[in-house]
Amino acid sequence: MVFFHRMKKDQRGSVLVEMAFILPVLVTMILAGVELSRYVLLQQKLDAIAITTADLVSQREQISVATIDQIFAATDHVIAPFAFGSEGIVVVTSVSASGGNGPRVDWQRSGGGMLSASSTIGTPGGAATLPSGFQVRDGENAIISEVFYNYMPLLQTAFFTNTQTYHRALFRPRFGDLAQLQ
């Protein structure tokens, strides 16, 4: 009986038992915090790519394929420490309207990565599908940059799965009509 009474009062192993229960919860919370931070940082960087690309193109009086390719080359620097490579692509589209026919896609160029994705705006020569609330009137021109990226989390869970993200930026050319790609 004395033996059982002494064991009942012995507290030496209780911390290990409590730690065994709480450690999986703590590790899960830390990993979820790291994954959420990575995701938020990536979304900010993808927004920066869309905005920077559309802004740099819209600052030109005329634009060439070589200039757009140089802008695409900067995407790896903007998205660092992530890699763009086969996981992402940037699509730049010029849209204009004339003759009362509604907005049309003048030209389109993709690069910066090797992901296969189609523009939501349309194809060159076809009618443009513009975001709600954005208009291109007769005689106007717009540059639209779209970024597609396949996000792969460090750990696959019910909350963090592979998803394709999409970011878009719309700018009006500042110094000229960019309806022609040279």
mmCIF file of N, CA, C and O in Angstrom, residues 47-100:
data_model
loop_
_atom_site.group_PDB
_atom_site.id
_atom_site.type_symbol
_atom_site.label_atom_id
_atom_site.label_comp_id
_atom_site.label_asym_id
_atom_site.label_seq_id
_atom_site.Cartn_x
_atom_site.Cartn_y
_atom_site.Cartn_z
ATOM 1 N N ASP A 47 2.113 39.767 -57.561
ATOM 2 C CA ASP A 47 1.517 41.086 -57.820
ATOM 3 C C ASP A 47 2.569 42.054 -58.336
ATOM 4 O O ASP A 47 2.315 42.822 -59.272
ATOM 5 N N ALA A 48 3.745 42.025 -57.726
ATOM 6 C CA ALA A 48 4.827 42.922 -58.158
ATOM 7 C C ALA A 48 5.236 42.629 -59.595
ATOM 8 O O ALA A 48 5.512 43.558 -60.365
ATOM 9 N N ILE A 49 5.280 41.366 -59.983
ATOM 10 C CA ILE A 49 5.632 41.013 -61.364
ATOM 11 C C ILE A 49 4.578 41.558 -62.329
ATOM 12 O O ILE A 49 4.909 42.157 -63.352
ATOM 13 N N ALA A 50 3.305 41.353 -62.021
ATOM 14 C CA ALA A 50 2.230 41.837 -62.902
ATOM 15 C C ALA A 50 2.277 43.352 -63.034
ATOM 16 O O ALA A 50 2.223 43.894 -64.148
ATOM 17 N N ILE A 51 2.412 44.045 -61.938
ATOM 18 C CA ILE A 51 2.418 45.513 -61.958
ATOM 19 C C ILE A 51 3.662 46.045 -62.655
ATOM 20 O O ILE A 51 3.576 46.944 -63.501
ATOM 21 N N THR A 52 4.821 45.497 -62.322
ATOM 22 C CA THR A 52 6.073 45.974 -62.912
ATOM 23 C C THR A 52 6.100 45.741 -64.416
ATOM 24 O O THR A 52 6.508 46.621 -65.180
ATOM 25 N N THR A 53 5.661 44.581 -64.850
ATOM 26 C CA THR A 53 5.665 44.271 -66.274
ATOM 27 C C THR A 53 4.757 45.234 -67.051
ATOM 28 O O THR A 53 5.170 45.823 -68.049
ATOM 29 N N ALA A 54 3.526 45.388 -66.599
ATOM 30 C CA ALA A 54 2.594 46.287 -67.289
ATOM 31 C C ALA A 54 3.088 47.728 -67.238
ATOM 32 O O ALA A 54 2.973 48.462 -68.227
ATOM 33 N N ASP A 55 3.657 48.135 -66.121
ATOM 34 C CA ASP A 55 4.153 49.500 -65.986
ATOM 35 C C ASP A 55 5.329 49.763 -66.925
ATOM 36 O O ASP A 55 5.371 50.789 -67.606
ATOM 37 N N LEU A 56 6.295 48.844 -66.985
ATOM 38 C CA LEU A 56 7.456 49.034 -67.857
ATOM 39 C C LEU A 56 7.068 49.058 -69.330
ATOM 40 O O LEU A 56 7.613 49.837 -70.108
ATOM 41 N N VAL A 57 6.122 48.219 -69.726
ATOM 42 C CA VAL A 57 5.678 48.216 -71.118
ATOM 43 C C VAL A 57 4.927 49.514 -71.425
ATOM 44 O O VAL A 57 5.155 50.136 -72.469
ATOM 45 N N SER A 58 4.073 49.959 -70.526
ATOM 46 C CA SER A 58 3.251 51.140 -70.804
ATOM 47 C C SER A 58 4.045 52.447 -70.789
ATOM 48 O O SER A 58 3.540 53.463 -71.237
ATOM 49 N N GLN A 59 5.261 52.435 -70.309
ATOM 50 C CA GLN A 59 6.094 53.643 -70.290
ATOM 51 C C GLN A 59 6.758 53.926 -71.633
ATOM 52 O O GLN A 59 7.344 54.986 -71.812
ATOM 53 N N ARG A 60 6.694 53.009 -72.551
ATOM 54 C CA ARG A 60 7.388 53.153 -73.837
ATOM 55 C C ARG A 60 6.529 53.887 -74.857
ATOM 56 O O ARG A 60 5.312 53.803 -74.829
ATOM 57 N N GLU A 61 7.209 54.578 -75.785
ATOM 58 C CA GLU A 61 6.495 55.175 -76.918
ATOM 59 C C GLU A 61 6.213 54.110 -77.959
ATOM 60 O O GLU A 61 5.172 54.117 -78.608
ATOM 61 N N GLN A 62 7.183 53.218 -78.141
ATOM 62 C CA GLN A 62 7.059 52.069 -79.035
ATOM 63 C C GLN A 62 7.639 50.873 -78.283
ATOM 64 O O GLN A 62 8.502 51.033 -77.425
ATOM 65 N N ILE A 63 7.192 49.702 -78.639
ATOM 66 C CA ILE A 63 7.675 48.509 -77.935
ATOM 67 C C ILE A 63 8.072 47.450 -78.952
ATOM 68 O O ILE A 63 7.426 47.293 -79.985
ATOM 69 N N SER A 64 9.157 46.745 -78.650
ATOM 70 C CA SER A 64 9.626 45.684 -79.542
ATOM 71 C C SER A 64 9.623 44.353 -78.789
ATOM 72 O O SER A 64 9.566 44.319 -77.558
ATOM 73 N N VAL A 65 9.708 43.281 -79.544
ATOM 74 C CA VAL A 65 9.774 41.943 -78.969
ATOM 75 C C VAL A 65 10.994 41.829 -78.056
ATOM 76 O O VAL A 65 10.918 41.274 -76.956
ATOM 77 N N ALA A 66 12.126 42.369 -78.498
ATOM 78 C CA ALA A 66 13.358 42.289 -77.708
ATOM 79 C C ALA A 66 13.209 43.013 -76.368
ATOM 80 O O ALA A 66 13.681 42.521 -75.332
ATOM 81 N N THR A 67 12.547 44.156 -76.369
ATOM 82 C CA THR A 67 12.348 44.903 -75.122
ATOM 83 C C THR A 67 11.450 44.125 -74.165
ATOM 84 O O THR A 67 11.720 44.047 -72.963
ATOM 85 N N ILE A 68 10.393 43.545 -74.678
ATOM 86 C CA ILE A 68 9.497 42.746 -73.824
ATOM 87 C C ILE A 68 10.241 41.538 -73.274
ATOM 88 O O ILE A 68 10.089 41.189 -72.096
ATOM 89 N N ASP A 69 11.071 40.900 -74.087
ATOM 90 C CA ASP A 69 11.845 39.760 -73.601
ATOM 91 C C ASP A 69 12.816 40.168 -72.495
ATOM 92 O O ASP A 69 13.052 39.407 -71.553
ATOM 93 N N GLN A 70 13.382 41.371 -72.579
ATOM 94 C CA GLN A 70 14.257 41.867 -71.511
ATOM 95 C C GLN A 70 13.454 42.091 -70.222
ATOM 96 O O GLN A 70 13.942 41.813 -69.128
ATOM 97 N N ILE A 71 12.249 42.575 -70.356
ATOM 98 C CA ILE A 71 11.390 42.765 -69.181
ATOM 99 C C ILE A 71 11.047 41.406 -68.569
ATOM 100 O O ILE A 71 11.064 41.247 -67.340
ATOM 101 N N PHE A 72 10.760 40.426 -69.411
ATOM 102 C CA PHE A 72 10.470 39.078 -68.911
ATOM 103 C C PHE A 72 11.664 38.489 -68.162
ATOM 104 O O PHE A 72 11.495 37.739 -67.203
ATOM 105 N N ALA A 73 12.868 38.811 -68.605
ATOM 106 C CA ALA A 73 14.077 38.278 -67.961
ATOM 107 C C ALA A 73 14.193 38.742 -66.515
ATOM 108 O O ALA A 73 14.852 38.091 -65.700
ATOM 109 N N ALA A 74 13.555 39.843 -66.171
ATOM 110 C CA ALA A 74 13.629 40.369 -64.807
ATOM 111 C C ALA A 74 12.724 39.623 -63.830
ATOM 112 O O ALA A 74 12.859 39.799 -62.615
ATOM 113 N N THR A 75 11.821 38.789 -64.325
ATOM 114 C CA THR A 75 10.880 38.121 -63.422
ATOM 115 C C THR A 75 11.582 37.236 -62.404
ATOM 116 O O THR A 75 11.135 37.151 -61.263
ATOM 117 N N ASP A 76 12.663 36.574 -62.786
ATOM 118 C CA ASP A 76 13.386 35.725 -61.831
ATOM 119 C C ASP A 76 13.962 36.538 -60.684
ATOM 120 O O ASP A 76 14.054 36.055 -59.556
ATOM 121 N N HIS A 77 14.335 37.784 -60.945
ATOM 122 C CA HIS A 77 14.882 38.636 -59.891
ATOM 123 C C HIS A 77 13.776 39.134 -58.957
ATOM 124 O O HIS A 77 13.988 39.263 -57.756
ATOM 125 N N VAL A 78 12.613 39.407 -59.515
ATOM 126 C CA VAL A 78 11.509 39.916 -58.704
ATOM 127 C C VAL A 78 10.942 38.818 -57.812
ATOM 128 O O VAL A 78 10.616 39.061 -56.653
ATOM 129 N N ILE A 79 10.848 37.600 -58.319
ATOM 130 C CA ILE A 79 10.205 36.528 -57.565
ATOM 131 C C ILE A 79 11.145 35.828 -56.572
ATOM 132 O O ILE A 79 10.689 35.051 -55.735
ATOM 133 N N ALA A 80 12.435 36.108 -56.626
ATOM 134 C CA ALA A 80 13.386 35.472 -55.705
ATOM 135 C C ALA A 80 12.916 35.669 -54.266
ATOM 136 O O ALA A 80 12.391 36.723 -53.932
ATOM 137 N N PRO A 81 12.999 34.685 -53.430
ATOM 138 C CA PRO A 81 13.727 33.423 -53.458
ATOM 139 C C PRO A 81 12.960 32.274 -54.106
ATOM 140 O O PRO A 81 13.416 31.138 -54.090
ATOM 141 N N PHE A 82 11.792 32.534 -54.659
ATOM 142 C CA PHE A 82 11.053 31.499 -55.375
ATOM 143 C C PHE A 82 11.614 31.392 -56.782
ATOM 144 O O PHE A 82 12.306 32.286 -57.248
ATOM 145 N N ALA A 83 11.279 30.316 -57.480
ATOM 146 C CA ALA A 83 11.729 30.140 -58.866
ATOM 147 C C ALA A 83 10.517 30.225 -59.789
ATOM 148 O O ALA A 83 9.468 29.656 -59.496
ATOM 149 N N PHE A 84 10.674 30.932 -60.885
ATOM 150 C CA PHE A 84 9.587 31.057 -61.854
ATOM 151 C C PHE A 84 9.618 29.866 -62.805
ATOM 152 O O PHE A 84 8.643 29.149 -62.907
ATOM 153 N N GLY A 85 10.720 29.660 -63.492
ATOM 154 C CA GLY A 85 10.963 28.505 -64.355
ATOM 155 C C GLY A 85 9.744 27.858 -64.960
ATOM 156 O O GLY A 85 8.981 28.468 -65.695
ATOM 157 N N SER A 86 9.544 26.581 -64.643
ATOM 158 C CA SER A 86 8.430 25.828 -65.223
ATOM 159 C C SER A 86 7.129 26.033 -64.453
ATOM 160 O O SER A 86 6.099 25.499 -64.834
ATOM 161 N N GLU A 87 7.176 26.812 -63.380
ATOM 162 C CA GLU A 87 5.989 26.997 -62.543
ATOM 163 C C GLU A 87 5.195 28.257 -62.869
ATOM 164 O O GLU A 87 4.112 28.455 -62.331
ATOM 165 N N GLY A 88 5.727 29.153 -63.718
ATOM 166 C CA GLY A 88 5.009 30.393 -63.969
ATOM 167 C C GLY A 88 5.199 30.917 -65.375
ATOM 168 O O GLY A 88 6.070 30.453 -66.122
ATOM 169 N N ILE A 89 4.371 31.890 -65.721
ATOM 170 C CA ILE A 89 4.482 32.572 -67.010
ATOM 171 C C ILE A 89 3.801 33.941 -66.900
ATOM 172 O O ILE A 89 2.862 34.112 -66.125
ATOM 173 N N VAL A 90 4.319 34.894 -67.675
ATOM 174 C CA VAL A 90 3.735 36.232 -67.754
ATOM 175 C C VAL A 90 3.210 36.415 -69.172
ATOM 176 O O VAL A 90 3.898 36.094 -70.139
ATOM 177 N N VAL A 91 1.999 36.927 -69.296
ATOM 178 C CA VAL A 91 1.400 37.212 -70.602
ATOM 179 C C VAL A 91 1.092 38.704 -70.648
ATOM 180 O O VAL A 91 0.367 39.215 -69.798
ATOM 181 N N VAL A 92 1.664 39.397 -71.639
ATOM 182 C CA VAL A 92 1.402 40.830 -71.832
ATOM 183 C C VAL A 92 0.542 40.975 -73.079
ATOM 184 O O VAL A 92 0.862 40.432 -74.136
ATOM 185 N N THR A 93 -0.545 41.736 -72.948
ATOM 186 C CA THR A 93 -1.508 41.902 -74.031
ATOM 187 C C THR A 93 -1.775 43.384 -74.254
ATOM 188 O O THR A 93 -1.926 44.135 -73.301
ATOM 189 N N SER A 94 -1.835 43.773 -75.515
ATOM 190 C CA SER A 94 -2.234 45.124 -75.875
ATOM 191 C C SER A 94 -3.656 45.057 -76.420
ATOM 192 O O SER A 94 -3.954 44.261 -77.314
ATOM 193 N N VAL A 95 -4.518 45.914 -75.872
ATOM 194 C CA VAL A 95 -5.923 45.954 -76.283
ATOM 195 C C VAL A 95 -6.238 47.378 -76.710
ATOM 196 O O VAL A 95 -5.858 48.340 -76.041
ATOM 197 N N SER A 96 -6.923 47.528 -77.838
ATOM 198 C CA SER A 96 -7.360 48.851 -78.275
ATOM 199 C C SER A 96 -8.738 48.743 -78.919
ATOM 200 O O SER A 96 -9.204 47.657 -79.236
ATOM 201 N N ALA A 97 -9.350 49.896 -79.072
ATOM 202 C CA ALA A 97 -10.670 49.960 -79.707
ATOM 203 C C ALA A 97 -10.653 51.058 -80.754
ATOM 204 O O ALA A 97 -10.048 52.107 -80.561
ATOM 205 N N SER A 98 -11.312 50.784 -81.874
ATOM 206 C CA SER A 98 -11.424 51.807 -82.918
ATOM 207 C C SER A 98 -12.628 51.484 -83.789
ATOM 208 O O SER A 98 -13.029 50.336 -83.928
ATOM 209 N N GLY A 99 -13.188 52.518 -84.356
ATOM 210 C CA GLY A 99 -14.297 52.349 -85.296
ATOM 211 C C GLY A 99 -15.573 51.840 -84.677
ATOM 212 O O GLY A 99 -16.422 51.298 -85.370
ATOM 213 N N GLY A 100 -15.718 51.947 -83.361
ATOM 214 C CA GLY A 100 -16.945 51.494 -82.705
ATOM 215 C C GLY A 100 -17.100 49.993 -82.647
ATOM 216 O O GLY A 100 -18.191 49.499 -82.396
#
